PDB file of C-alpha atoms and ligand atoms in Angstrom:
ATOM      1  CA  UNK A   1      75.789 107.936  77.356  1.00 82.00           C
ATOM      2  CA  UNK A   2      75.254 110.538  80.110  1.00 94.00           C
ATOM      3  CA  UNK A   3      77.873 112.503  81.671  1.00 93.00           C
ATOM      4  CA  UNK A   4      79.471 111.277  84.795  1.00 94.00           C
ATOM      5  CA  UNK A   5      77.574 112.806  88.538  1.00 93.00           C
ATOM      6  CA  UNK A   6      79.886 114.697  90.062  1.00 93.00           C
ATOM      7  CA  UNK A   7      78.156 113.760  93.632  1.00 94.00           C
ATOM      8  CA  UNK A   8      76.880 110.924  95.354  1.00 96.00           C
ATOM      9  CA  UNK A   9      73.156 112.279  94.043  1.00 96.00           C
ATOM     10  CA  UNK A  10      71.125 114.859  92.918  1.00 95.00           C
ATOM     11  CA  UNK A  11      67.549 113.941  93.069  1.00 97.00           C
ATOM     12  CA  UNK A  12      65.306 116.196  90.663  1.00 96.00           C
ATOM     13  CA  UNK A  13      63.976 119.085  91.226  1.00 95.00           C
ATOM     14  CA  UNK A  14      61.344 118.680  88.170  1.00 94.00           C
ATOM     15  CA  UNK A  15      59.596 122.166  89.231  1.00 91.00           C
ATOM     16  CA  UNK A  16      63.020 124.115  89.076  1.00 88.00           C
ATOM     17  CA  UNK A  17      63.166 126.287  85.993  1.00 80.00           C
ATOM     18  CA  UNK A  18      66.563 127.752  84.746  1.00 76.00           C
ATOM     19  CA  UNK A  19      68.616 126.914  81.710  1.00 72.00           C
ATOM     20  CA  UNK A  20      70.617 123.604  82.608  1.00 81.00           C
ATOM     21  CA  UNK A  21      71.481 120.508  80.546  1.00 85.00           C
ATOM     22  CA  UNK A  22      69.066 117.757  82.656  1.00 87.00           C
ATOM     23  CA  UNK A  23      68.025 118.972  86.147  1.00 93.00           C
ATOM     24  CA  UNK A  24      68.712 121.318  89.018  1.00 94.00           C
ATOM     25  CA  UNK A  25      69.265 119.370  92.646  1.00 94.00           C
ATOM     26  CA  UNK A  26      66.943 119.124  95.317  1.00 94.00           C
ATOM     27  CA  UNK A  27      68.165 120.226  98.486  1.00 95.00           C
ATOM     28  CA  UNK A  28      70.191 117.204 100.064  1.00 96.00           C
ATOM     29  CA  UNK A  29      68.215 118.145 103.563  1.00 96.00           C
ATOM     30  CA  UNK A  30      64.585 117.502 101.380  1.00 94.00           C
ATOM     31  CA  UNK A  31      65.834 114.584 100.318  1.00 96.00           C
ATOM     32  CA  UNK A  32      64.534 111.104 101.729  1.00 97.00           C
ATOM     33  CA  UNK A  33      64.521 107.541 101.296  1.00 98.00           C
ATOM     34  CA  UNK A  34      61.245 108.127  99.074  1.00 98.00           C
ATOM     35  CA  UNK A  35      63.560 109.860  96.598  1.00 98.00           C
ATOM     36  CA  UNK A  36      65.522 106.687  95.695  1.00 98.00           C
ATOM     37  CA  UNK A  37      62.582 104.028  94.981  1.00 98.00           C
ATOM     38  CA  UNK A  38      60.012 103.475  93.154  1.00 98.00           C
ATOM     39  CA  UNK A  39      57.038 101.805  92.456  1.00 98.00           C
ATOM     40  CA  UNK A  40      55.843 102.805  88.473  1.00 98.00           C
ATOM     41  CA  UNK A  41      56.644 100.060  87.257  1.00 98.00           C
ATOM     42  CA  UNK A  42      54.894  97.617  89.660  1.00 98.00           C
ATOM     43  CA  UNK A  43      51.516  98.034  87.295  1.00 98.00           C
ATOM     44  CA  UNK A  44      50.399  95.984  84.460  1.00 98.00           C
ATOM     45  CA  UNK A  45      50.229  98.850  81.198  1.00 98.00           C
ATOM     46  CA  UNK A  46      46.631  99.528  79.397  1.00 98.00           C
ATOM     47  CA  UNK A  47      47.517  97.903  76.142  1.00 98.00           C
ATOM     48  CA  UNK A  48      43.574  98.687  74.607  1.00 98.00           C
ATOM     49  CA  UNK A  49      45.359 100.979  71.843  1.00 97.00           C
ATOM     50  CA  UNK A  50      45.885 100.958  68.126  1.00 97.00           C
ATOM     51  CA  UNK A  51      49.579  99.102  68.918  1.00 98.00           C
ATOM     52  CA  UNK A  52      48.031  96.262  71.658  1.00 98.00           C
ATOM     53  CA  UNK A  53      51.484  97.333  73.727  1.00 98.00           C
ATOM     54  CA  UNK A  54      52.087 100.293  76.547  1.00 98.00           C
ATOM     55  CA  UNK A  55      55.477 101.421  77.442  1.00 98.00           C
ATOM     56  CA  UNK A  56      55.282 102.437  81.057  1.00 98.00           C
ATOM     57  CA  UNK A  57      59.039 104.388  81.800  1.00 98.00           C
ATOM     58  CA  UNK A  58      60.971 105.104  84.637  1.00 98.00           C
ATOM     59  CA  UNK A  59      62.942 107.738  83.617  1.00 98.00           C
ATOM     60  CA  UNK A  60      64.315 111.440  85.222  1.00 97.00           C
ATOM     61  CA  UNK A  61      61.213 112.675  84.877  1.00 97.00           C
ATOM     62  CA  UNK A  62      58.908 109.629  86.513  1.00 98.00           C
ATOM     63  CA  UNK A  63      61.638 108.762  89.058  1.00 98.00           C
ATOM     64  CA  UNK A  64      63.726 111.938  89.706  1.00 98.00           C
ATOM     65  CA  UNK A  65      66.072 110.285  91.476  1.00 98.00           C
ATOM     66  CA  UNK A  66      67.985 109.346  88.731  1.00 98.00           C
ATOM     67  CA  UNK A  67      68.796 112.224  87.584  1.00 97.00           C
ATOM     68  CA  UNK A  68      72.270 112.742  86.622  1.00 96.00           C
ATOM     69  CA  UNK A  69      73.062 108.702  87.389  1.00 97.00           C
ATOM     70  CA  UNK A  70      72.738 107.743  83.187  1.00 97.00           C
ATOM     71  CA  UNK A  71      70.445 104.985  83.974  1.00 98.00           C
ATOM     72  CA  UNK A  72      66.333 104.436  83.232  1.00 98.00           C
ATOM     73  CA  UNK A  73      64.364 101.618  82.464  1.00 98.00           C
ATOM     74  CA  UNK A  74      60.966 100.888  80.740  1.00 98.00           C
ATOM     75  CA  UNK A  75      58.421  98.238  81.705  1.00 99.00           C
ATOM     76  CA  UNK A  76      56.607  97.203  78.032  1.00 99.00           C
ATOM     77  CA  UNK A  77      53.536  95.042  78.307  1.00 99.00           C
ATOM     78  CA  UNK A  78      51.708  93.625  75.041  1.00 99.00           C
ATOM     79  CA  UNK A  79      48.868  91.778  74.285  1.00 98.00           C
ATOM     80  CA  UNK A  80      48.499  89.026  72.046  1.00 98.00           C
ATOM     81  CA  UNK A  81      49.994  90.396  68.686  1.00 98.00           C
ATOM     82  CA  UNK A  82      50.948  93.752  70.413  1.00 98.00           C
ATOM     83  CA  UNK A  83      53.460  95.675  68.585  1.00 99.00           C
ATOM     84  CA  UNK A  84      55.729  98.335  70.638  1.00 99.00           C
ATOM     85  CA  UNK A  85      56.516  99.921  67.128  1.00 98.00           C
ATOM     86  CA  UNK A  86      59.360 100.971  65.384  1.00 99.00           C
ATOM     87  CA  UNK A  87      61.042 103.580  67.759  1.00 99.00           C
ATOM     88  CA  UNK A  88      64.315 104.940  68.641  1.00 98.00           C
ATOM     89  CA  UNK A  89      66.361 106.335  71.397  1.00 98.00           C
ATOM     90  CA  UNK A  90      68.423 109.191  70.481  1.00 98.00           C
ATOM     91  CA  UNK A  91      70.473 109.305  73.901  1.00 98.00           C
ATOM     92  CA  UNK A  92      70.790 105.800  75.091  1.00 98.00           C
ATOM     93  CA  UNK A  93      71.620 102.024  74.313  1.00 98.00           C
ATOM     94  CA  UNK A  94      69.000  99.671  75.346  1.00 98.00           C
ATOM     95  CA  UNK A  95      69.127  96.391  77.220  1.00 98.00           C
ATOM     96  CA  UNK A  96      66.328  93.880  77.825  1.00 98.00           C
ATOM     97  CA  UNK A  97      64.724  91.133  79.570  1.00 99.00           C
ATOM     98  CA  UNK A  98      61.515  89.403  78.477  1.00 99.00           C
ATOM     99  CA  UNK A  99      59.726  88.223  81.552  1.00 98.00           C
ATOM    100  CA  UNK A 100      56.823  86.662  80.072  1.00 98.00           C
ATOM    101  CA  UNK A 101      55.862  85.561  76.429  1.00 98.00           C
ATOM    102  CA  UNK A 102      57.875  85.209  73.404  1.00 98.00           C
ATOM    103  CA  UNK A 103      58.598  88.441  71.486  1.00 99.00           C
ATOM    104  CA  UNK A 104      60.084  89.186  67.989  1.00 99.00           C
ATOM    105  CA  UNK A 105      62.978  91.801  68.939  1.00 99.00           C
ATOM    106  CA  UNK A 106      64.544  93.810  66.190  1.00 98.00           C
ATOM    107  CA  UNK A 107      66.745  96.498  64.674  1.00 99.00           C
ATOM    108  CA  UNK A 108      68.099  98.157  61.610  1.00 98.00           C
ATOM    109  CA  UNK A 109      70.973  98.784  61.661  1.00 98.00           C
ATOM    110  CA  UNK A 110      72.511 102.509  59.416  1.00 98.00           C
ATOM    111  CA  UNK A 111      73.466 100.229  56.675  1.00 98.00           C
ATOM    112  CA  UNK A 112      69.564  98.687  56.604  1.00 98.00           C
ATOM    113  CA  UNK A 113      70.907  95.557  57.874  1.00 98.00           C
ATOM    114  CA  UNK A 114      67.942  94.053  59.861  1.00 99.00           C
ATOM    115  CA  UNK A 115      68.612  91.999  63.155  1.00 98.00           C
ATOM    116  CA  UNK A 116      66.356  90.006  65.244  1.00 98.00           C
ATOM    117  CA  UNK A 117      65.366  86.759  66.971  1.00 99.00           C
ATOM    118  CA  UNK A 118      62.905  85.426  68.985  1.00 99.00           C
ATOM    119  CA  UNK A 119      63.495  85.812  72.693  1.00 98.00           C
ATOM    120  CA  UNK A 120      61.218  83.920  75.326  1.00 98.00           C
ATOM    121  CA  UNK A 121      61.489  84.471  79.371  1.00 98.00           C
ATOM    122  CA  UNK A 122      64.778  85.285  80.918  1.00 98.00           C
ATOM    123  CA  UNK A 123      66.146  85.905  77.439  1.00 98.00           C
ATOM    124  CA  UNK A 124      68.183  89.515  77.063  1.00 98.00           C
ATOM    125  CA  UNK A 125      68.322  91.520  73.919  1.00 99.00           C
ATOM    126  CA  UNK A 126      70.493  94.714  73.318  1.00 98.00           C
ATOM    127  CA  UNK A 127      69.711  98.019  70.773  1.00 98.00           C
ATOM    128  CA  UNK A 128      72.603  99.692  70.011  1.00 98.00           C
ATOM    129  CA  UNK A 129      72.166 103.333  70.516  1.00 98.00           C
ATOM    130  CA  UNK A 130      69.753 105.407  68.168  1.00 98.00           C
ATOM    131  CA  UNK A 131      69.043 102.184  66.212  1.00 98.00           C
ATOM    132  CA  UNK A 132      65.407 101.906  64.971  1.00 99.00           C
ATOM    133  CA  UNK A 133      64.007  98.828  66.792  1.00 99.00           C
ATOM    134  CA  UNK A 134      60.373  97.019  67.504  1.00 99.00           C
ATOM    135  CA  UNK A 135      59.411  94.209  69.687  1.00 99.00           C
ATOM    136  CA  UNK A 136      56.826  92.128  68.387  1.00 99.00           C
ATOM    137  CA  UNK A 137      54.734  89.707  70.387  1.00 99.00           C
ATOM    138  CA  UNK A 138      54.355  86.584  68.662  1.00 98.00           C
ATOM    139  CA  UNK A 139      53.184  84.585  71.458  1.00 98.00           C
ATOM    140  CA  UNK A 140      49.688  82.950  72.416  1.00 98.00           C
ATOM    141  CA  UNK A 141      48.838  84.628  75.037  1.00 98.00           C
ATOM    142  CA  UNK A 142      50.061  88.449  76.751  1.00 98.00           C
ATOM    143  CA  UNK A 143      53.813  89.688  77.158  1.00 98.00           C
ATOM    144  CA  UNK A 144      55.905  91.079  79.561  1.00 99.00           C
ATOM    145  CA  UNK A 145      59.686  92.436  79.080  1.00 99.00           C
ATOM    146  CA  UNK A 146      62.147  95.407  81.048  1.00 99.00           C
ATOM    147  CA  UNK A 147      64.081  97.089  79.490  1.00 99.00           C
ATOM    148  CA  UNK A 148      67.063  99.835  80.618  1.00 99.00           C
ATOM    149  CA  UNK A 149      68.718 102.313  79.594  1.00 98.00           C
ATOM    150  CA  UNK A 150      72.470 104.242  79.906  1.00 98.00           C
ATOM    151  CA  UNK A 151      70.842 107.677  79.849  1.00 98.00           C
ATOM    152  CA  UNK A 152      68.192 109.008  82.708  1.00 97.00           C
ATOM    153  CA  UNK A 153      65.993 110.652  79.587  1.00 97.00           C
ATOM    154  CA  UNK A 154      67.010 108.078  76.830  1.00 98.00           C
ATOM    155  CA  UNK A 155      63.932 110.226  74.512  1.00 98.00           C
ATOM    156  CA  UNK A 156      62.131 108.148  72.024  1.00 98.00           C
ATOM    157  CA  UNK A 157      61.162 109.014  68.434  1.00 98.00           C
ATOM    158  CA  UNK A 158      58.382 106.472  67.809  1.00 98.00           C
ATOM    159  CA  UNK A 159      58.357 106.606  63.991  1.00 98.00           C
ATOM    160  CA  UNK A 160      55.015 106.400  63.017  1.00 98.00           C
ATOM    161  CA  UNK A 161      53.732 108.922  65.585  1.00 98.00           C
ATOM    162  CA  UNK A 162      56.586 110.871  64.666  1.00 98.00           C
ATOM    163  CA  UNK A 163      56.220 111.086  60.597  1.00 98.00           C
ATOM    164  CA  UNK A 164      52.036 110.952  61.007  1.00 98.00           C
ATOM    165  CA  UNK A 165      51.210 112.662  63.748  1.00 98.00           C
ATOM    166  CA  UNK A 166      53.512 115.521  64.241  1.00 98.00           C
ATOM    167  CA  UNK A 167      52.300 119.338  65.285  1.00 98.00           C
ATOM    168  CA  UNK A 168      52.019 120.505  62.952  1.00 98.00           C
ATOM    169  CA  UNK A 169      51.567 118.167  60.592  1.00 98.00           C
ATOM    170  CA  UNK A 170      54.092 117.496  57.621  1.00 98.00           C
ATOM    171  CA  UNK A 171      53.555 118.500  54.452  1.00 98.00           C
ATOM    172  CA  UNK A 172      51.938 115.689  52.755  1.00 97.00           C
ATOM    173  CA  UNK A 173      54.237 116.260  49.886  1.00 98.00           C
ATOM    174  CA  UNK A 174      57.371 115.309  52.061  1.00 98.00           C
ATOM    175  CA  UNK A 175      55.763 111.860  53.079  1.00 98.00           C
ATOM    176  CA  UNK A 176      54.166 111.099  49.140  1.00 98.00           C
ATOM    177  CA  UNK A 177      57.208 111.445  47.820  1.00 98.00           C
ATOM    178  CA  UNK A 178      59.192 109.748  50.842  1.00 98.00           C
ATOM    179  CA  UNK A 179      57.282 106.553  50.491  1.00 98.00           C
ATOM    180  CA  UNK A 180      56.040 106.588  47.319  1.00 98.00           C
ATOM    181  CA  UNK A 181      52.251 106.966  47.662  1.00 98.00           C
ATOM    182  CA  UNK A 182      49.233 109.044  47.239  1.00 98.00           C
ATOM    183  CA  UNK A 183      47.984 111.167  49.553  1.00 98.00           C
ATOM    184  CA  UNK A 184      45.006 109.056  50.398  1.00 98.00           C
ATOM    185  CA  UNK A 185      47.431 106.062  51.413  1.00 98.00           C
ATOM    186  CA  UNK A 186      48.665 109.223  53.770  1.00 98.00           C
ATOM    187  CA  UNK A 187      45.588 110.651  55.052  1.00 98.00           C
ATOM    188  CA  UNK A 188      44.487 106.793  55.517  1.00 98.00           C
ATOM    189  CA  UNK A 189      47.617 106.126  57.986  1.00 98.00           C
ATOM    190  CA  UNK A 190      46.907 109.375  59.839  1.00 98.00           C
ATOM    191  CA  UNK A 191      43.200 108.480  60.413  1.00 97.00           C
ATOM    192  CA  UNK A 192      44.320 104.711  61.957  1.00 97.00           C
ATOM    193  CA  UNK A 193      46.491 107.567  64.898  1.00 96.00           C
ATOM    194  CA  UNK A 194      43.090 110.079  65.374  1.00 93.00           C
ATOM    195  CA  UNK A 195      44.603 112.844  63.242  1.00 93.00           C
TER     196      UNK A 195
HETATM  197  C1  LIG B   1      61.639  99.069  74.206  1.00 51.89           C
HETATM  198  O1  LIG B   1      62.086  99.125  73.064  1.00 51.89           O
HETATM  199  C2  LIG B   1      61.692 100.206  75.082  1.00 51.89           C
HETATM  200  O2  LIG B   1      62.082 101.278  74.571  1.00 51.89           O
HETATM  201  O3  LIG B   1      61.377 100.090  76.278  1.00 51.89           O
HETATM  202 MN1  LIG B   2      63.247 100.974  72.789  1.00 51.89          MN
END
């Protein structure tokens, strides 16, 4: 989804400030074999949190050396029952792999037609871009999967951080009347995030 490079590289230069759409280039005589790997996503993620999954992402800004090449990937960890929660990418298509475990994958579609299956290690999903999707781990034990992306910053809206949690908040008139509720049931949901 990113625009083509139009050089071999241009590793990050994450400090640089100046109004450009992604990042300014390092200088091609800083630039080392360091620039091009990295080890992020080598880690197991802390999945003691309200969702029992951690997203751990190697994108522009972890691994600058992807900058301007339209590519990222995630590493998603969950424990038994973990939820990586309905989310969306607003600049990139995502691809997947489950590694370990068996995971519910699945996503809405603009009409609110709802997709999904069941994938278990070496099984590949795909979320179209900007579709709302979750992975659900529905396995006994802990779950692994990779995921990547055709964008270097693919940006995810994570829905219920994104409607609760906001700064500043919404007004709790917007979300009442959006789902229907009192503003208990909404003050309830934000309390479950720490706000
Ligand atoms: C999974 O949905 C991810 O965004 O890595
Ligand atoms: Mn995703």
């Amino acid at each position: 989804a990113d625009p083509d490079p139009l050089q071999d590289f241009c590793v990050a230069d994450l400090s640089a400030s100046g109004a450009v759409n992604g990042f300014p280039c390092k200088p091609v005589s800083n630039t080392t074999a360091d620039d091009f790997f990295f080890d992020g996503l080598s880690k197991q993620g802390n999945t003691s949190n309200v969702f029992g999954a951690q997203v751990t992402t190697a994108n522009v800004l972890a691994f600058p050396g992807l900058n301007t090449l339209g590519i990222a990937m995630n590493r998603v960890d969950f424990a038994p029952g973990g939820l990586n929660p309905p989310h969306s990418h607003p600049r990139a298509s995502e691809s997947g792999v489950v590694i370990e475990g068996k995971l519910l994958v699945g996503f809405v579609t603009t009409r609110n037609v709802y997709y999904s299956k069941v994938l278990s290690a070496g099984q590949m999903f795909v979320i179209p871009r900007g579709l709302v999707h979750f992975q659900l781990n529905v396995g006994e034990g802990k779950a692994l999967a990779f995921t990547a992306f055709n964008s270097h910053l693919p940006g995810s809206v994570v829905l219920p951080l994104n409607l609760f949690t906001s700064t500043p908040l919404l007004p709790d008139q917007v979300l009442t009347k959006a789902f229907q509720v009192d503003e208990d049931v909404i003050n309830g949901i934000r309390s479950k995030f720490g706000v």
